[in-house]
Amino acid sequence: DAGITQSPRHKVTETGTPVTLRCHQTENHRYMYWYRQDPGHGLRLIHYSYGVKDTDKGEVSDGYSVSRSKTEDFLLTLESATSSQTSVYFCAITQDRTYTGELFFGEGSRLTVL
Amino acid sequence: EDKVVQSPLSLVVHEGDTVTLNCSYEVTNFRSLLWYKQEKKAPTFLFMLTSSGIEKKSGRLSSILDKKELFSILNITATQTGDSAVYLCAVDWGGSEKLVFGKGTKLTVNP
């Protein structure tokens, strides 16, 4: 058990509203990631973090922002949700202090934007 | 642009069959290739490959990497219905600490 929890697990919202997804880990891991998964696209990286206040963009970062003010929490924010952001969002961590590429994923958050 | 291509995108077999899943890649500064299995929820790690020609094995699953031809295969022998899942290939390139995933192969094993 990698000790990752995502919240909320399911959310339905309307276009134009702000949404924040939370990823919480309990074991002080350095690297945290947000991915989205859509049919026909596989897993695509949105943003990632390599430490408190250290974040970087992934391949599909437009329309998303992140924050990591403490080690255990990595927040993904959609400032103004659009229907194209309907997706399943996965948080992931690496368990080693040094990056190895082996990721452990949370259970996912299903977001529907109407 | 770096990319990872998996084939086939979907595959339907009968229990007991052997399957081979393919992953080819084009990335700069290759560091490793990883395989994940995704059933109903989160992907789970299967293998990490860093060297050519060295087979990784776990039960009925095995995988090998060819760094010259830039591909990897995942073999599953004597398939079972529990092997039904999406198998994801990802490449770790040395540019930064992140993975590039392929679109996955959906494997369905029928009784």
PDB file of N, CA and C in Angstrom, chain A residues 1-101:
ATOM      1  N   ASP A   1       0.846  -1.189   0.000  1.00  0.00           N
ATOM      2  CA  ASP A   1       0.000   0.000   0.000  1.00  0.00           C
ATOM      3  C   ASP A   1       0.889   1.248   0.000  1.00  0.00           C
ATOM      4  N   ALA A   2       0.753   2.072  -1.029  1.00  0.00           N
ATOM      5  CA  ALA A   2       1.605   3.245  -1.159  1.00  0.00           C
ATOM      6  C   ALA A   2       1.086   4.414  -0.357  1.00  0.00           C
ATOM      7  N   GLY A   3      -0.058   4.290   0.276  1.00  0.00           N
ATOM      8  CA  GLY A   3      -0.561   5.340   1.143  1.00  0.00           C
ATOM      9  C   GLY A   3      -1.018   6.576   0.402  1.00  0.00           C
ATOM     10  N   ILE A   4      -1.640   6.399  -0.763  1.00  0.00           N
ATOM     11  CA  ILE A   4      -2.148   7.544  -1.526  1.00  0.00           C
ATOM     12  C   ILE A   4      -3.667   7.553  -1.457  1.00  0.00           C
ATOM     13  N   THR A   5      -4.229   8.697  -1.180  1.00  0.00           N
ATOM     14  CA  THR A   5      -5.672   8.835  -1.251  1.00  0.00           C
ATOM     15  C   THR A   5      -6.011  10.047  -2.100  1.00  0.00           C
ATOM     16  N   GLN A   6      -7.031   9.894  -2.921  1.00  0.00           N
ATOM     17  CA  GLN A   6      -7.503  10.983  -3.752  1.00  0.00           C
ATOM     18  C   GLN A   6      -8.901  11.382  -3.299  1.00  0.00           C
ATOM     19  N   SER A   7      -9.190  12.685  -3.381  1.00  0.00           N
ATOM     20  CA  SER A   7     -10.535  13.143  -3.065  1.00  0.00           C
ATOM     21  C   SER A   7     -10.884  14.372  -3.894  1.00  0.00           C
ATOM     22  N   PRO A   8     -12.147  14.509  -4.312  1.00  0.00           N
ATOM     23  CA  PRO A   8     -13.176  13.478  -4.184  1.00  0.00           C
ATOM     24  C   PRO A   8     -12.942  12.342  -5.172  1.00  0.00           C
ATOM     25  N   ARG A   9     -13.583  11.232  -4.997  1.00  0.00           N
ATOM     26  CA  ARG A   9     -13.463  10.114  -5.924  1.00  0.00           C
ATOM     27  C   ARG A   9     -14.382  10.304  -7.120  1.00  0.00           C
ATOM     28  N   HIS A  10     -15.482  10.985  -6.914  1.00  0.00           N
ATOM     29  CA  HIS A  10     -16.407  11.272  -8.013  1.00  0.00           C
ATOM     30  C   HIS A  10     -16.908  12.695  -7.837  1.00  0.00           C
ATOM     31  N   LYS A  11     -17.006  13.409  -8.957  1.00  0.00           N
ATOM     32  CA  LYS A  11     -17.548  14.762  -8.882  1.00  0.00           C
ATOM     33  C   LYS A  11     -18.216  15.097 -10.205  1.00  0.00           C
ATOM     34  N   VAL A  12     -19.391  15.693 -10.096  1.00  0.00           N
ATOM     35  CA  VAL A  12     -20.102  16.222 -11.251  1.00  0.00           C
ATOM     36  C   VAL A  12     -20.224  17.717 -11.039  1.00  0.00           C
ATOM     37  N   THR A  13     -19.848  18.488 -12.041  1.00  0.00           N
ATOM     38  CA  THR A  13     -19.879  19.934 -11.911  1.00  0.00           C
ATOM     39  C   THR A  13     -20.351  20.545 -13.215  1.00  0.00           C
ATOM     40  N   GLU A  14     -20.506  21.839 -13.199  1.00  0.00           N
ATOM     41  CA  GLU A  14     -20.983  22.527 -14.406  1.00  0.00           C
ATOM     42  C   GLU A  14     -19.854  23.334 -15.038  1.00  0.00           C
ATOM     43  N   THR A  15     -19.955  23.520 -16.325  1.00  0.00           N
ATOM     44  CA  THR A  15     -18.971  24.312 -17.057  1.00  0.00           C
ATOM     45  C   THR A  15     -18.795  25.676 -16.408  1.00  0.00           C
ATOM     46  N   GLY A  16     -17.550  26.078 -16.254  1.00  0.00           N
ATOM     47  CA  GLY A  16     -17.243  27.392 -15.715  1.00  0.00           C
ATOM     48  C   GLY A  16     -16.998  27.429 -14.223  1.00  0.00           C
ATOM     49  N   THR A  17     -17.271  26.344 -13.530  1.00  0.00           N
ATOM     50  CA  THR A  17     -17.046  26.334 -12.078  1.00  0.00           C
ATOM     51  C   THR A  17     -15.629  25.876 -11.774  1.00  0.00           C
ATOM     52  N   PRO A  18     -15.063  26.336 -10.655  1.00  0.00           N
ATOM     53  CA  PRO A  18     -13.733  25.869 -10.258  1.00  0.00           C
ATOM     54  C   PRO A  18     -13.823  24.513  -9.576  1.00  0.00           C
ATOM     55  N   VAL A  19     -12.787  23.704  -9.778  1.00  0.00           N
ATOM     56  CA  VAL A  19     -12.745  22.375  -9.176  1.00  0.00           C
ATOM     57  C   VAL A  19     -11.328  22.141  -8.642  1.00  0.00           C
ATOM     58  N   THR A  20     -11.242  21.584  -7.457  1.00  0.00           N
ATOM     59  CA  THR A  20      -9.941  21.199  -6.907  1.00  0.00           C
ATOM     60  C   THR A  20      -9.972  19.728  -6.527  1.00  0.00           C
ATOM     61  N   LEU A  21      -8.983  19.002  -7.030  1.00  0.00           N
ATOM     62  CA  LEU A  21      -8.789  17.601  -6.664  1.00  0.00           C
ATOM     63  C   LEU A  21      -7.571  17.524  -5.744  1.00  0.00           C
ATOM     64  N   ARG A  22      -7.702  16.655  -4.744  1.00  0.00           N
ATOM     65  CA  ARG A  22      -6.631  16.542  -3.766  1.00  0.00           C
ATOM     66  C   ARG A  22      -5.992  15.162  -3.808  1.00  0.00           C
ATOM     67  N   CYS A  23      -4.684  15.151  -3.741  1.00  0.00           N
ATOM     68  CA  CYS A  23      -3.930  13.916  -3.606  1.00  0.00           C
ATOM     69  C   CYS A  23      -3.162  13.997  -2.296  1.00  0.00           C
ATOM     70  N   HIS A  24      -3.357  13.009  -1.446  1.00  0.00           N
ATOM     71  CA  HIS A  24      -2.724  12.995  -0.130  1.00  0.00           C
ATOM     72  C   HIS A  24      -1.901  11.732   0.032  1.00  0.00           C
ATOM     73  N   GLN A  25      -0.667  11.888   0.486  1.00  0.00           N
ATOM     74  CA  GLN A  25       0.182  10.731   0.755  1.00  0.00           C
ATOM     75  C   GLN A  25       0.685  10.803   2.181  1.00  0.00           C
ATOM     76  N   THR A  26       0.967   9.645   2.732  1.00  0.00           N
ATOM     77  CA  THR A  26       1.260   9.575   4.162  1.00  0.00           C
ATOM     78  C   THR A  26       2.718   9.275   4.475  1.00  0.00           C
ATOM     79  N   GLU A  27       3.552   9.112   3.434  1.00  0.00           N
ATOM     80  CA  GLU A  27       4.891   8.586   3.698  1.00  0.00           C
ATOM     81  C   GLU A  27       6.018   9.495   3.221  1.00  0.00           C
ATOM     82  N   ASN A  28       5.756  10.771   3.056  1.00  0.00           N
ATOM     83  CA  ASN A  28       6.833  11.737   2.825  1.00  0.00           C
ATOM     84  C   ASN A  28       7.580  11.520   1.511  1.00  0.00           C
ATOM     85  N   HIS A  29       6.864  11.049   0.480  1.00  0.00           N
ATOM     86  CA  HIS A  29       7.519  10.821  -0.807  1.00  0.00           C
ATOM     87  C   HIS A  29       7.742  12.142  -1.519  1.00  0.00           C
ATOM     88  N   ARG A  30       8.833  12.213  -2.245  1.00  0.00           N
ATOM     89  CA  ARG A  30       9.227  13.471  -2.867  1.00  0.00           C
ATOM     90  C   ARG A  30       8.436  13.791  -4.129  1.00  0.00           C
ATOM     91  N   TYR A  31       8.294  12.789  -5.023  1.00  0.00           N
ATOM     92  CA  TYR A  31       7.714  13.042  -6.342  1.00  0.00           C
ATOM     93  C   TYR A  31       6.227  12.705  -6.357  1.00  0.00           C
ATOM     94  N   MET A  32       5.440  13.627  -6.894  1.00  0.00           N
ATOM     95  CA  MET A  32       4.006  13.399  -7.037  1.00  0.00           C
ATOM     96  C   MET A  32       3.569  13.879  -8.422  1.00  0.00           C
ATOM     97  N   TYR A  33       2.581  13.185  -8.980  1.00  0.00           N
ATOM     98  CA  TYR A  33       2.170  13.428 -10.363  1.00  0.00           C
ATOM     99  C   TYR A  33       0.657  13.479 -10.459  1.00  0.00           C
ATOM    100  N   TRP A  34       0.164  14.254 -11.413  1.00  0.00           N
ATOM    101  CA  TRP A  34      -1.235  14.198 -11.808  1.00  0.00           C
ATOM    102  C   TRP A  34      -1.314  13.810 -13.280  1.00  0.00           C
ATOM    103  N   TYR A  35      -2.094  12.741 -13.537  1.00  0.00           N
ATOM    104  CA  TYR A  35      -2.365  12.282 -14.892  1.00  0.00           C
ATOM    105  C   TYR A  35      -3.868  12.340 -15.138  1.00  0.00           C
ATOM    106  N   ARG A  36      -4.240  12.441 -16.420  1.00  0.00           N
ATOM    107  CA  ARG A  36      -5.609  12.213 -16.816  1.00  0.00           C
ATOM    108  C   ARG A  36      -5.633  11.046 -17.798  1.00  0.00           C
ATOM    109  N   GLN A  37      -6.745  10.319 -17.744  1.00  0.00           N
ATOM    110  CA  GLN A  37      -6.877   9.161 -18.627  1.00  0.00           C
ATOM    111  C   GLN A  37      -8.191   9.251 -19.374  1.00  0.00           C
ATOM    112  N   ASP A  38      -8.091   9.196 -20.691  1.00  0.00           N
ATOM    113  CA  ASP A  38      -9.251   9.294 -21.554  1.00  0.00           C
ATOM    114  C   ASP A  38      -9.207   8.188 -22.598  1.00  0.00           C
ATOM    115  N   PRO A  39     -10.360   7.692 -23.011  1.00  0.00           N
ATOM    116  CA  PRO A  39     -10.385   6.654 -24.052  1.00  0.00           C
ATOM    117  C   PRO A  39      -9.642   7.112 -25.302  1.00  0.00           C
ATOM    118  N   GLY A  40      -8.777   6.260 -25.808  1.00  0.00           N
ATOM    119  CA  GLY A  40      -8.040   6.583 -27.018  1.00  0.00           C
ATOM    120  C   GLY A  40      -6.794   7.419 -26.802  1.00  0.00           C
ATOM    121  N   HIS A  41      -6.570   7.845 -25.557  1.00  0.00           N
ATOM    122  CA  HIS A  41      -5.404   8.686 -25.288  1.00  0.00           C
ATOM    123  C   HIS A  41      -4.461   8.105 -24.254  1.00  0.00           C
ATOM    124  N   GLY A  42      -4.887   7.129 -23.536  1.00  0.00           N
ATOM    125  CA  GLY A  42      -4.019   6.586 -22.504  1.00  0.00           C
ATOM    126  C   GLY A  42      -3.832   7.572 -21.357  1.00  0.00           C
ATOM    127  N   LEU A  43      -2.733   7.438 -20.662  1.00  0.00           N
ATOM    128  CA  LEU A  43      -2.411   8.312 -19.536  1.00  0.00           C
ATOM    129  C   LEU A  43      -1.562   9.474 -20.023  1.00  0.00           C
ATOM    130  N   ARG A  44      -1.984  10.687 -19.683  1.00  0.00           N
ATOM    131  CA  ARG A  44      -1.237  11.875 -20.087  1.00  0.00           C
ATOM    132  C   ARG A  44      -0.927  12.714 -18.857  1.00  0.00           C
ATOM    133  N   LEU A  45       0.309  13.157 -18.773  1.00  0.00           N
ATOM    134  CA  LEU A  45       0.767  13.899 -17.609  1.00  0.00           C
ATOM    135  C   LEU A  45       0.294  15.340 -17.667  1.00  0.00           C
ATOM    136  N   ILE A  46      -0.273  15.804 -16.558  1.00  0.00           N
ATOM    137  CA  ILE A  46      -0.757  17.178 -16.464  1.00  0.00           C
ATOM    138  C   ILE A  46       0.301  18.061 -15.812  1.00  0.00           C
ATOM    139  N   HIS A  47       0.632  17.747 -14.590  1.00  0.00           N
ATOM    140  CA  HIS A  47       1.667  18.452 -13.839  1.00  0.00           C
ATOM    141  C   HIS A  47       2.348  17.455 -12.912  1.00  0.00           C
ATOM    142  N   TYR A  48       3.530  17.800 -12.468  1.00  0.00           N
ATOM    143  CA  TYR A  48       4.159  16.984 -11.453  1.00  0.00           C
ATOM    144  C   TYR A  48       4.942  17.873 -10.488  1.00  0.00           C
ATOM    145  N   SER A  49       5.338  17.259  -9.366  1.00  0.00           N
ATOM    146  CA  SER A  49       6.049  17.994  -8.334  1.00  0.00           C
ATOM    147  C   SER A  49       7.232  17.165  -7.853  1.00  0.00           C
ATOM    148  N   TYR A  50       8.339  17.826  -7.632  1.00  0.00           N
ATOM    149  CA  TYR A  50       9.529  17.149  -7.125  1.00  0.00           C
ATOM    150  C   TYR A  50       9.937  17.684  -5.760  1.00  0.00           C
ATOM    151  N   GLY A  51       9.014  18.370  -5.115  1.00  0.00           N
ATOM    152  CA  GLY A  51       9.258  18.844  -3.760  1.00  0.00           C
ATOM    153  C   GLY A  51       8.264  19.946  -3.425  1.00  0.00           C
ATOM    154  N   VAL A  52       8.282  20.358  -2.168  1.00  0.00           N
ATOM    155  CA  VAL A  52       7.386  21.439  -1.743  1.00  0.00           C
ATOM    156  C   VAL A  52       7.674  22.691  -2.567  1.00  0.00           C
ATOM    157  N   LYS A  53       6.635  23.221  -3.148  1.00  0.00           N
ATOM    158  CA  LYS A  53       6.675  24.424  -3.989  1.00  0.00           C
ATOM    159  C   LYS A  53       7.451  24.227  -5.309  1.00  0.00           C
ATOM    160  N   ASP A  54       7.876  23.014  -5.590  1.00  0.00           N
ATOM    161  CA  ASP A  54       8.587  22.714  -6.846  1.00  0.00           C
ATOM    162  C   ASP A  54       7.681  21.903  -7.757  1.00  0.00           C
ATOM    163  N   THR A  55       7.190  22.554  -8.814  1.00  0.00           N
ATOM    164  CA  THR A  55       6.293  21.870  -9.736  1.00  0.00           C
ATOM    165  C   THR A  55       6.716  22.171 -11.172  1.00  0.00           C
ATOM    166  N   ASP A  56       6.228  21.338 -12.081  1.00  0.00           N
ATOM    167  CA  ASP A  56       6.532  21.543 -13.490  1.00  0.00           C
ATOM    168  C   ASP A  56       5.376  21.032 -14.329  1.00  0.00           C
ATOM    169  N   LYS A  57       5.313  21.523 -15.560  1.00  0.00           N
ATOM    170  CA  LYS A  57       4.209  21.163 -16.437  1.00  0.00           C
ATOM    171  C   LYS A  57       4.460  19.830 -17.127  1.00  0.00           C
ATOM    172  N   GLY A  58       3.344  19.157 -17.429  1.00  0.00           N
ATOM    173  CA  GLY A  58       3.398  17.978 -18.267  1.00  0.00           C
ATOM    174  C   GLY A  58       2.923  18.310 -19.663  1.00  0.00           C
ATOM    175  N   GLU A  59       2.485  17.277 -20.378  1.00  0.00           N
ATOM    176  CA  GLU A  59       2.116  17.462 -21.781  1.00  0.00           C
ATOM    177  C   GLU A  59       0.745  18.089 -22.006  1.00  0.00           C
ATOM    178  N   VAL A  60      -0.133  18.066 -20.990  1.00  0.00           N
ATOM    179  CA  VAL A  60      -1.488  18.610 -21.166  1.00  0.00           C
ATOM    180  C   VAL A  60      -1.831  19.532 -20.016  1.00  0.00           C
ATOM    181  N   SER A  61      -1.012  20.534 -19.760  1.00  0.00           N
ATOM    182  CA  SER A  61      -1.163  21.386 -18.578  1.00  0.00           C
ATOM    183  C   SER A  61      -2.118  22.563 -18.776  1.00  0.00           C
ATOM    184  N   ASP A  62      -2.475  22.889 -20.013  1.00  0.00           N
ATOM    185  CA  ASP A  62      -3.346  24.051 -20.238  1.00  0.00           C
ATOM    186  C   ASP A  62      -4.686  23.859 -19.537  1.00  0.00           C
ATOM    187  N   GLY A  63      -5.106  24.887 -18.787  1.00  0.00           N
ATOM    188  CA  GLY A  63      -6.382  24.833 -18.087  1.00  0.00           C
ATOM    189  C   GLY A  63      -6.275  24.258 -16.683  1.00  0.00           C
ATOM    190  N   TYR A  64      -5.071  23.872 -16.277  1.00  0.00           N
ATOM    191  CA  TYR A  64      -4.849  23.284 -14.963  1.00  0.00           C
ATOM    192  C   TYR A  64      -3.745  24.043 -14.224  1.00  0.00           C
ATOM    193  N   SER A  65      -3.884  24.115 -12.912  1.00  0.00           N
ATOM    194  CA  SER A  65      -2.808  24.604 -12.066  1.00  0.00           C
ATOM    195  C   SER A  65      -2.650  23.651 -10.899  1.00  0.00           C
ATOM    196  N   VAL A  66      -1.494  23.693 -10.259  1.00  0.00           N
ATOM    197  CA  VAL A  66      -1.227  22.807  -9.130  1.00  0.00           C
ATOM    198  C   VAL A  66      -0.576  23.594  -8.010  1.00  0.00           C
ATOM    199  N   SER A  67      -0.658  23.016  -6.829  1.00  0.00           N
ATOM    200  CA  SER A  67       0.068  23.590  -5.697  1.00  0.00           C
ATOM    201  C   SER A  67       0.512  22.474  -4.772  1.00  0.00           C
ATOM    202  N   ARG A  68       1.663  22.706  -4.179  1.00  0.00           N
ATOM    203  CA  ARG A  68       2.183  21.760  -3.192  1.00  0.00           C
ATOM    204  C   ARG A  68       2.846  22.579  -2.094  1.00  0.00           C
ATOM    205  N   SER A  69       2.047  22.918  -1.093  1.00  0.00           N
ATOM    206  CA  SER A  69       2.530  23.744   0.007  1.00  0.00           C
ATOM    207  C   SER A  69       3.093  22.896   1.140  1.00  0.00           C
ATOM    208  N   LYS A  70       2.792  21.615   1.145  1.00  0.00           N
ATOM    209  CA  LYS A  70       3.388  20.692   2.097  1.00  0.00           C
ATOM    210  C   LYS A  70       3.598  19.346   1.413  1.00  0.00           C
ATOM    211  N   THR A  71       4.520  18.568   1.951  1.00  0.00           N
ATOM    212  CA  THR A  71       4.943  17.341   1.290  1.00  0.00           C
ATOM    213  C   THR A  71       3.788  16.409   0.987  1.00  0.00           C
ATOM    214  N   GLU A  72       2.858  16.288   1.911  1.00  0.00           N
ATOM    215  CA  GLU A  72       1.843  15.250   1.790  1.00  0.00           C
ATOM    216  C   GLU A  72       0.696  15.561   0.844  1.00  0.00           C
ATOM    217  N   ASP A  73       0.530  16.816   0.434  1.00  0.00           N
ATOM    218  CA  ASP A  73      -0.629  17.157  -0.397  1.00  0.00           C
ATOM    219  C   ASP A  73      -0.223  17.790  -1.719  1.00  0.00           C
ATOM    220  N   PHE A  74      -0.853  17.298  -2.785  1.00  0.00           N
ATOM    221  CA  PHE A  74      -0.632  17.854  -4.121  1.00  0.00           C
ATOM    222  C   PHE A  74      -2.011  18.136  -4.706  1.00  0.00           C
ATOM    223  N   LEU A  75      -2.317  19.411  -4.904  1.00  0.00           N
ATOM    224  CA  LEU A  75      -3.643  19.815  -5.340  1.00  0.00           C
ATOM    225  C   LEU A  75      -3.650  20.151  -6.830  1.00  0.00           C
ATOM    226  N   LEU A  76      -4.681  19.682  -7.500  1.00  0.00           N
ATOM    227  CA  LEU A  76      -4.894  19.996  -8.920  1.00  0.00           C
ATOM    228  C   LEU A  76      -6.144  20.851  -9.019  1.00  0.00           C
ATOM    229  N   THR A  77      -6.009  22.022  -9.632  1.00  0.00           N
ATOM    230  CA  THR A  77      -7.144  22.947  -9.740  1.00  0.00           C
ATOM    231  C   THR A  77      -7.490  23.223 -11.195  1.00  0.00           C
ATOM    232  N   LEU A  78      -8.778  23.121 -11.484  1.00  0.00           N
ATOM    233  CA  LEU A  78      -9.327  23.563 -12.752  1.00  0.00           C
ATOM    234  C   LEU A  78     -10.009  24.891 -12.457  1.00  0.00           C
ATOM    235  N   GLU A  79      -9.438  25.984 -12.919  1.00  0.00           N
ATOM    236  CA  GLU A  79      -9.950  27.308 -12.545  1.00  0.00           C
ATOM    237  C   GLU A  79     -11.363  27.531 -13.063  1.00  0.00           C
ATOM    238  N   SER A  80     -11.627  27.035 -14.259  1.00  0.00           N
ATOM    239  CA  SER A  80     -12.948  27.180 -14.880  1.00  0.00           C
ATOM    240  C   SER A  80     -13.170  25.934 -15.735  1.00  0.00           C
ATOM    241  N   ALA A  81     -13.850  24.967 -15.161  1.00  0.00           N
ATOM    242  CA  ALA A  81     -13.945  23.653 -15.804  1.00  0.00           C
ATOM    243  C   ALA A  81     -14.659  23.722 -17.153  1.00  0.00           C
ATOM    244  N   THR A  82     -14.184  22.920 -18.076  1.00  0.00           N
ATOM    245  CA  THR A  82     -14.815  22.794 -19.400  1.00  0.00           C
ATOM    246  C   THR A  82     -15.161  21.324 -19.643  1.00  0.00           C
ATOM    247  N   SER A  83     -16.041  21.085 -20.582  1.00  0.00           N
ATOM    248  CA  SER A  83     -16.478  19.708 -20.842  1.00  0.00           C
ATOM    249  C   SER A  83     -15.310  18.829 -21.314  1.00  0.00           C
ATOM    250  N   SER A  84     -14.305  19.447 -21.939  1.00  0.00           N
ATOM    251  CA  SER A  84     -13.145  18.674 -22.400  1.00  0.00           C
ATOM    252  C   SER A  84     -12.291  18.173 -21.235  1.00  0.00           C
ATOM    253  N   GLN A  85     -12.556  18.663 -20.050  1.00  0.00           N
ATOM    254  CA  GLN A  85     -11.831  18.208 -18.866  1.00  0.00           C
ATOM    255  C   GLN A  85     -12.556  17.083 -18.135  1.00  0.00           C
ATOM    256  N   THR A  86     -13.656  16.634 -18.697  1.00  0.00           N
ATOM    257  CA  THR A  86     -14.282  15.413 -18.202  1.00  0.00           C
ATOM    258  C   THR A  86     -13.309  14.264 -18.422  1.00  0.00           C
ATOM    259  N   SER A  87     -12.971  13.572 -17.339  1.00  0.00           N
ATOM    260  CA  SER A  87     -11.915  12.575 -17.432  1.00  0.00           C
ATOM    261  C   SER A  87     -11.804  11.834 -16.096  1.00  0.00           C
ATOM    262  N   VAL A  88     -10.928  10.845 -16.086  1.00  0.00           N
ATOM    263  CA  VAL A  88     -10.517  10.218 -14.843  1.00  0.00           C
ATOM    264  C   VAL A  88      -9.117  10.727 -14.526  1.00  0.00           C
ATOM    265  N   TYR A  89      -8.957  11.234 -13.327  1.00  0.00           N
ATOM    266  CA  TYR A  89      -7.688  11.829 -12.928  1.00  0.00           C
ATOM    267  C   TYR A  89      -6.995  10.916 -11.919  1.00  0.00           C
ATOM    268  N   PHE A  90      -5.735  10.624 -12.206  1.00  0.00           N
ATOM    269  CA  PHE A  90      -4.950   9.778 -11.315  1.00  0.00           C
ATOM    270  C   PHE A  90      -3.789  10.575 -10.735  1.00  0.00           C
ATOM    271  N   CYS A  91      -3.615  10.400  -9.439  1.00  0.00           N
ATOM    272  CA  CYS A  91      -2.422  10.883  -8.775  1.00  0.00           C
ATOM    273  C   CYS A  91      -1.449   9.715  -8.659  1.00  0.00           C
ATOM    274  N   ALA A  92      -0.166  10.005  -8.740  1.00  0.00           N
ATOM    275  CA  ALA A  92       0.832   8.952  -8.605  1.00  0.00           C
ATOM    276  C   ALA A  92       2.027   9.489  -7.829  1.00  0.00           C
ATOM    277  N   ILE A  93       2.754   8.567  -7.207  1.00  0.00           N
ATOM    278  CA  ILE A  93       3.972   8.932  -6.490  1.00  0.00           C
ATOM    279  C   ILE A  93       5.073   7.941  -6.848  1.00  0.00           C
ATOM    280  N   THR A  94       6.296   8.309  -6.574  1.00  0.00           N
ATOM    281  CA  THR A  94       7.384   7.338  -6.575  1.00  0.00           C
ATOM    282  C   THR A  94       7.724   7.081  -5.116  1.00  0.00           C
ATOM    283  N   GLN A  95       7.967   5.837  -4.792  1.00  0.00           N
ATOM    284  CA  GLN A  95       8.191   5.496  -3.395  1.00  0.00           C
ATOM    285  C   GLN A  95       9.630   5.700  -2.957  1.00  0.00           C
ATOM    286  N   ASP A  96      10.540   5.741  -3.911  1.00  0.00           N
ATOM    287  CA  ASP A  96      11.943   5.915  -3.546  1.00  0.00           C
ATOM    288  C   ASP A  96      12.273   7.391  -3.414  1.00  0.00           C
ATOM    289  N   ARG A  97      13.212   7.709  -2.587  1.00  0.00           N
ATOM    290  CA  ARG A  97      13.662   9.079  -2.413  1.00  0.00           C
ATOM    291  C   ARG A  97      14.286   9.587  -3.717  1.00  0.00           C
ATOM    292  N   THR A  98      15.024   8.718  -4.383  1.00  0.00           N
ATOM    293  CA  THR A  98      15.585   9.037  -5.689  1.00  0.00           C
ATOM    294  C   THR A  98      14.632   8.542  -6.760  1.00  0.00           C
ATOM    295  N   TYR A  99      14.382   9.344  -7.750  1.00  0.00           N
ATOM    296  CA  TYR A  99      13.434   8.982  -8.805  1.00  0.00           C
ATOM    297  C   TYR A  99      13.889   7.733  -9.546  1.00  0.00           C
ATOM    298  N   THR A 100      12.950   6.770  -9.723  1.00  0.00           N
ATOM    299  CA  THR A 100      13.273   5.545 -10.455  1.00  0.00           C
ATOM    300  C   THR A 100      12.347   5.305 -11.629  1.00  0.00           C
ATOM    301  N   GLY A 101      11.258   6.011 -11.724  1.00  0.00           N
ATOM    302  CA  GLY A 101      10.286   5.776 -12.777  1.00  0.00           C
ATOM    303  C   GLY A 101       9.171   4.839 -12.386  1.00  0.00           C
TER     304      GLY A 101
END
